[in-house]
Amino acid sequence: MTKGAAPSPEPASAPAWSLRRRLTRRVLALVAVGWLATILASAVVLDHEMTEMFDGELQALVETTVLYLDTAQAGSIPRTLGVQTSDSERVLRILPADQPPAPAPWPALEGDGFHDLPGWRVLRRSAEGVVIEAAHATDLRREEKLEAASAFLLLALPLIGFLVWGLRRIVAEATAPVARLAGAVSGRSTDDLSPVGAEGLPRELRPLALAFDHYLGRIEALRRSERDFIANAAHELRTPLAALRGRLELSPDPDAAAAVEAVDGLSRRVERLLQLARQEAGLGLGRGPCDLRRVLDLVVADLRAGGGQPIRLDDGDLERLDVAADADAVAILLRNLIENAQQHGTGPVDLQLRGDGRLSIANPAAVTDLPEGRFARGAGSAGLGLGLSISEALVRSMGVRMARRAGNGRVQIDLDFPLPPDAAA
């Protein structure tokens, strides 16, 4: 990147979406389109069938009138009848064939058959010297068709509701394996490398689960190789370093005393490598309980004997404080943190223990911020960052809450140890 140029903005992450919701929406949309097409087709068919029914009614009325006139002894009487009383929606007219037609709601008709006129559908038939006209009002037919369509839709609504409920349930059941697999992956801790397993998964998801288990196996093998290498290397170095230190102490060379200090520093790093390998292998990470007060006394006594910054302990007049942690893991954690404070601080190390399981470690230090991450080192530190890495791994494994803060020339670390269930109660 060119000096002075502004950094390019990071691309915005795509919003998360739900497979179940997307599948449900698309299936429901497809079903809705199908239902609309079915309703439109049904409306066309219903219109056609009801038109035929109404036309059949007109034909039956005309044929019945013709039969009646054929059997009547008296001559036909010209008349206009409303088949339904006072509504004039169905009309029957009997007219002499040789006389001008009487006024009607529709104009005079020429020829027999069906006629579509404004507001009416009329059937004309000539028979036995008379003309018979039977008609339906268009509004009547429209109302009847709308009523039939409304009844059809009303009956279909429960079926549509049942279909929507069934589709949502089917989609939820079909995507349940995906949700279970996602929950099994997202719900595990970062150190859990156990296989997910492909049992109960559909064929589409089995390759994904098997590939994920294969990757987990490779990661576990790599981590095991790393732990074995660290442990073996550290273990093999302990004996030669001890022998070298012994020879240097017995050497009359005046430079040997300075070399002893360097060997001691190397021995401490080897010891921390062993601690790191032990912690990553999960050894010594039981849930106790152990007496934090006694472990703290032993660690402080050992570190005081080794020199370094003085240690001032405020035990809160506690004779015993049980915590839900392994004694060896607690000792490793406290030794690393207090030893770091001695090595990198500029004044006495203050330890304060409280009855609720909190231990504070504080001392003056010429730092403005604290290192973060594995093997991170503070400014001016000659170490390799192993103590901090081991401490962070231990607090995660033991369920200990650790808070670190630096400011005004002072560094403080607060450890909140979990108490046993009976002590917490």
PDB file of N, CA and C in Angstrom, residues 50-51 53-62 79-94 104-106 119-123 133-145 147:
ATOM      1  N   MET A  50     -72.282 -22.527 -15.891  1.00  0.00           N
ATOM      2  CA  MET A  50     -73.500 -21.844 -15.462  1.00  0.00           C
ATOM      3  C   MET A  50     -74.209 -21.178 -16.635  1.00  0.00           C
ATOM      4  N   THR A  51     -73.436 -20.724 -17.625  1.00  0.00           N
ATOM      5  CA  THR A  51     -74.083 -20.203 -18.843  1.00  0.00           C
ATOM      6  C   THR A  51     -74.893 -21.302 -19.523  1.00  0.00           C
ATOM      7  N   MET A  53     -76.146 -23.872 -18.054  1.00  0.00           N
ATOM      8  CA  MET A  53     -77.287 -24.199 -17.194  1.00  0.00           C
ATOM      9  C   MET A  53     -78.421 -23.194 -17.390  1.00  0.00           C
ATOM     10  N   PHE A  54     -78.051 -21.905 -17.428  1.00  0.00           N
ATOM     11  CA  PHE A  54     -79.099 -20.896 -17.639  1.00  0.00           C
ATOM     12  C   PHE A  54     -79.737 -21.032 -19.030  1.00  0.00           C
ATOM     13  N   ASP A  55     -78.900 -21.298 -20.041  1.00  0.00           N
ATOM     14  CA  ASP A  55     -79.469 -21.496 -21.384  1.00  0.00           C
ATOM     15  C   ASP A  55     -80.350 -22.723 -21.423  1.00  0.00           C
ATOM     16  N   GLY A  56     -79.973 -23.772 -20.705  1.00  0.00           N
ATOM     17  CA  GLY A  56     -80.820 -24.961 -20.638  1.00  0.00           C
ATOM     18  C   GLY A  56     -82.139 -24.659 -19.956  1.00  0.00           C
ATOM     19  N   GLU A  57     -82.093 -23.777 -18.956  1.00  0.00           N
ATOM     20  CA  GLU A  57     -83.334 -23.386 -18.289  1.00  0.00           C
ATOM     21  C   GLU A  57     -84.270 -22.661 -19.263  1.00  0.00           C
ATOM     22  N   LEU A  58     -83.700 -21.752 -20.075  1.00  0.00           N
ATOM     23  CA  LEU A  58     -84.525 -21.055 -21.066  1.00  0.00           C
ATOM     24  C   LEU A  58     -85.107 -22.027 -22.088  1.00  0.00           C
ATOM     25  N   GLN A  59     -84.293 -22.986 -22.541  1.00  0.00           N
ATOM     26  CA  GLN A  59     -84.801 -23.966 -23.498  1.00  0.00           C
ATOM     27  C   GLN A  59     -85.911 -24.809 -22.895  1.00  0.00           C
ATOM     28  N   ALA A  60     -85.729 -25.218 -21.633  1.00  0.00           N
ATOM     29  CA  ALA A  60     -86.783 -26.027 -20.997  1.00  0.00           C
ATOM     30  C   ALA A  60     -88.065 -25.226 -20.847  1.00  0.00           C
ATOM     31  N   LEU A  61     -87.929 -23.929 -20.516  1.00  0.00           N
ATOM     32  CA  LEU A  61     -89.125 -23.089 -20.359  1.00  0.00           C
ATOM     33  C   LEU A  61     -89.864 -22.930 -21.685  1.00  0.00           C
ATOM     34  N   VAL A  62     -89.085 -22.714 -22.752  1.00  0.00           N
ATOM     35  CA  VAL A  62     -89.716 -22.544 -24.062  1.00  0.00           C
ATOM     36  C   VAL A  62     -90.367 -23.844 -24.516  1.00  0.00           C
ATOM     37  N   ARG A  79     -99.384 -12.669 -24.184  1.00  0.00           N
ATOM     38  CA  ARG A  79     -99.126 -12.176 -22.832  1.00  0.00           C
ATOM     39  C   ARG A  79     -97.617 -12.072 -22.588  1.00  0.00           C
ATOM     40  N   THR A  80     -97.337 -11.312 -21.570  1.00  0.00           N
ATOM     41  CA  THR A  80     -95.952 -11.202 -21.102  1.00  0.00           C
ATOM     42  C   THR A  80     -95.945 -11.528 -19.613  1.00  0.00           C
ATOM     43  N   LEU A  81     -95.143 -12.508 -19.232  1.00  0.00           N
ATOM     44  CA  LEU A  81     -95.152 -12.984 -17.848  1.00  0.00           C
ATOM     45  C   LEU A  81     -93.770 -12.809 -17.226  1.00  0.00           C
ATOM     46  N   GLY A  82     -93.733 -12.354 -15.986  1.00  0.00           N
ATOM     47  CA  GLY A  82     -92.486 -12.406 -15.196  1.00  0.00           C
ATOM     48  C   GLY A  82     -92.484 -13.714 -14.434  1.00  0.00           C
ATOM     49  N   VAL A  83     -91.568 -14.562 -14.762  1.00  0.00           N
ATOM     50  CA  VAL A  83     -91.570 -15.874 -14.147  1.00  0.00           C
ATOM     51  C   VAL A  83     -91.385 -15.773 -12.636  1.00  0.00           C
ATOM     52  N   GLN A  84     -90.518 -14.875 -12.176  1.00  0.00           N
ATOM     53  CA  GLN A  84     -90.392 -14.619 -10.751  1.00  0.00           C
ATOM     54  C   GLN A  84     -91.150 -13.349 -10.410  1.00  0.00           C
ATOM     55  N   THR A  85     -91.934 -13.429  -9.409  1.00  0.00           N
ATOM     56  CA  THR A  85     -92.840 -12.346  -9.055  1.00  0.00           C
ATOM     57  C   THR A  85     -92.067 -11.086  -8.680  1.00  0.00           C
ATOM     58  N   SER A  86     -92.405  -9.993  -9.279  1.00  0.00           N
ATOM     59  CA  SER A  86     -91.951  -8.649  -8.927  1.00  0.00           C
ATOM     60  C   SER A  86     -90.449  -8.438  -9.101  1.00  0.00           C
ATOM     61  N   ASP A  87     -89.749  -9.300  -9.842  1.00  0.00           N
ATOM     62  CA  ASP A  87     -88.332  -9.033 -10.019  1.00  0.00           C
ATOM     63  C   ASP A  87     -87.972  -8.756 -11.475  1.00  0.00           C
ATOM     64  N   SER A  88     -88.806  -9.253 -12.400  1.00  0.00           N
ATOM     65  CA  SER A  88     -88.591  -9.007 -13.830  1.00  0.00           C
ATOM     66  C   SER A  88     -87.191  -9.395 -14.274  1.00  0.00           C
ATOM     67  N   GLU A  89     -86.606 -10.432 -13.598  1.00  0.00           N
ATOM     68  CA  GLU A  89     -85.302 -10.910 -14.009  1.00  0.00           C
ATOM     69  C   GLU A  89     -85.416 -12.091 -14.961  1.00  0.00           C
ATOM     70  N   ARG A  90     -86.554 -12.787 -14.894  1.00  0.00           N
ATOM     71  CA  ARG A  90     -86.870 -13.850 -15.836  1.00  0.00           C
ATOM     72  C   ARG A  90     -88.213 -13.488 -16.501  1.00  0.00           C
ATOM     73  N   VAL A  91     -88.213 -13.424 -17.818  1.00  0.00           N
ATOM     74  CA  VAL A  91     -89.404 -12.950 -18.548  1.00  0.00           C
ATOM     75  C   VAL A  91     -89.776 -13.973 -19.619  1.00  0.00           C
ATOM     76  N   LEU A  92     -91.086 -14.233 -19.718  1.00  0.00           N
ATOM     77  CA  LEU A  92     -91.629 -15.113 -20.765  1.00  0.00           C
ATOM     78  C   LEU A  92     -92.696 -14.344 -21.534  1.00  0.00           C
ATOM     79  N   ARG A  93     -92.548 -14.260 -22.893  1.00  0.00           N
ATOM     80  CA  ARG A  93     -93.536 -13.553 -23.734  1.00  0.00           C
ATOM     81  C   ARG A  93     -94.093 -14.525 -24.758  1.00  0.00           C
ATOM     82  N   ILE A  94     -95.417 -14.459 -24.938  1.00  0.00           N
ATOM     83  CA  ILE A  94     -96.112 -15.236 -25.985  1.00  0.00           C
ATOM     84  C   ILE A  94     -96.791 -14.229 -26.901  1.00  0.00           C
ATOM     85  N   ALA A 104     -91.160  -4.376 -25.207  1.00  0.00           N
ATOM     86  CA  ALA A 104     -90.410  -5.273 -24.314  1.00  0.00           C
ATOM     87  C   ALA A 104     -89.137  -4.567 -23.864  1.00  0.00           C
ATOM     88  N   PRO A 105     -88.480  -5.096 -22.818  1.00  0.00           N
ATOM     89  CA  PRO A 105     -87.226  -4.480 -22.369  1.00  0.00           C
ATOM     90  C   PRO A 105     -86.101  -4.575 -23.398  1.00  0.00           C
ATOM     91  N   TRP A 106     -86.321  -5.292 -24.475  1.00  0.00           N
ATOM     92  CA  TRP A 106     -85.317  -5.438 -25.523  1.00  0.00           C
ATOM     93  C   TRP A 106     -85.948  -5.129 -26.876  1.00  0.00           C
ATOM     94  N   GLY A 119     -78.199  -6.023 -21.362  1.00  0.00           N
ATOM     95  CA  GLY A 119     -78.892  -6.339 -20.115  1.00  0.00           C
ATOM     96  C   GLY A 119     -79.681  -7.626 -20.163  1.00  0.00           C
ATOM     97  N   TRP A 120     -79.740  -8.332 -21.329  1.00  0.00           N
ATOM     98  CA  TRP A 120     -80.590  -9.517 -21.425  1.00  0.00           C
ATOM     99  C   TRP A 120     -79.940 -10.576 -22.318  1.00  0.00           C
ATOM    100  N   ARG A 121     -80.322 -11.843 -22.036  1.00  0.00           N
ATOM    101  CA  ARG A 121     -80.046 -12.952 -22.950  1.00  0.00           C
ATOM    102  C   ARG A 121     -81.389 -13.596 -23.253  1.00  0.00           C
ATOM    103  N   VAL A 122     -81.776 -13.585 -24.547  1.00  0.00           N
ATOM    104  CA  VAL A 122     -83.138 -13.953 -24.951  1.00  0.00           C
ATOM    105  C   VAL A 122     -83.074 -15.163 -25.865  1.00  0.00           C
ATOM    106  N   LEU A 123     -84.035 -16.090 -25.661  1.00  0.00           N
ATOM    107  CA  LEU A 123     -84.237 -17.230 -26.549  1.00  0.00           C
ATOM    108  C   LEU A 123     -85.577 -17.043 -27.262  1.00  0.00           C
ATOM    109  N   GLU A 133     -90.767 -15.892 -26.483  1.00  0.00           N
ATOM    110  CA  GLU A 133     -89.495 -15.316 -26.104  1.00  0.00           C
ATOM    111  C   GLU A 133     -89.297 -15.489 -24.586  1.00  0.00           C
ATOM    112  N   ALA A 134     -88.223 -16.131 -24.236  1.00  0.00           N
ATOM    113  CA  ALA A 134     -87.866 -16.324 -22.825  1.00  0.00           C
ATOM    114  C   ALA A 134     -86.510 -15.653 -22.599  1.00  0.00           C
ATOM    115  N   ALA A 135     -86.397 -14.885 -21.506  1.00  0.00           N
ATOM    116  CA  ALA A 135     -85.189 -14.085 -21.299  1.00  0.00           C
ATOM    117  C   ALA A 135     -84.748 -14.122 -19.835  1.00  0.00           C
ATOM    118  N   HIS A 136     -83.462 -13.990 -19.675  1.00  0.00           N
ATOM    119  CA  HIS A 136     -82.833 -13.817 -18.361  1.00  0.00           C
ATOM    120  C   HIS A 136     -82.118 -12.476 -18.338  1.00  0.00           C
ATOM    121  N   ALA A 137     -82.249 -11.763 -17.220  1.00  0.00           N
ATOM    122  CA  ALA A 137     -81.480 -10.529 -17.061  1.00  0.00           C
ATOM    123  C   ALA A 137     -79.991 -10.868 -16.861  1.00  0.00           C
ATOM    124  N   THR A 138     -79.128 -10.092 -17.481  1.00  0.00           N
ATOM    125  CA  THR A 138     -77.686 -10.325 -17.343  1.00  0.00           C
ATOM    126  C   THR A 138     -77.231 -10.161 -15.894  1.00  0.00           C
ATOM    127  N   ASP A 139     -77.818  -9.206 -15.180  1.00  0.00           N
ATOM    128  CA  ASP A 139     -77.466  -9.016 -13.766  1.00  0.00           C
ATOM    129  C   ASP A 139     -77.782 -10.250 -12.948  1.00  0.00           C
ATOM    130  N   LEU A 140     -78.902 -10.921 -13.282  1.00  0.00           N
ATOM    131  CA  LEU A 140     -79.275 -12.133 -12.561  1.00  0.00           C
ATOM    132  C   LEU A 140     -78.197 -13.203 -12.733  1.00  0.00           C
ATOM    133  N   ARG A 141     -77.786 -13.395 -13.981  1.00  0.00           N
ATOM    134  CA  ARG A 141     -76.753 -14.403 -14.231  1.00  0.00           C
ATOM    135  C   ARG A 141     -75.427 -14.043 -13.519  1.00  0.00           C
ATOM    136  N   ARG A 142     -75.072 -12.768 -13.560  1.00  0.00           N
ATOM    137  CA  ARG A 142     -73.825 -12.352 -12.938  1.00  0.00           C
ATOM    138  C   ARG A 142     -73.859 -12.582 -11.426  1.00  0.00           C
ATOM    139  N   GLU A 143     -74.984 -12.226 -10.804  1.00  0.00           N
ATOM    140  CA  GLU A 143     -75.102 -12.417  -9.359  1.00  0.00           C
ATOM    141  C   GLU A 143     -75.015 -13.894  -8.981  1.00  0.00           C
ATOM    142  N   GLU A 144     -75.665 -14.735  -9.771  1.00  0.00           N
ATOM    143  CA  GLU A 144     -75.633 -16.156  -9.468  1.00  0.00           C
ATOM    144  C   GLU A 144     -74.220 -16.716  -9.608  1.00  0.00           C
ATOM    145  N   LYS A 145     -73.506 -16.259 -10.629  1.00  0.00           N
ATOM    146  CA  LYS A 145     -72.134 -16.735 -10.812  1.00  0.00           C
ATOM    147  C   LYS A 145     -71.227 -16.257  -9.676  1.00  0.00           C
ATOM    148  N   GLU A 147     -72.151 -15.543  -6.623  1.00  0.00           N
ATOM    149  CA  GLU A 147     -72.488 -16.302  -5.425  1.00  0.00           C
ATOM    150  C   GLU A 147     -71.857 -17.693  -5.457  1.00  0.00           C
TER     151      GLU A 147
END
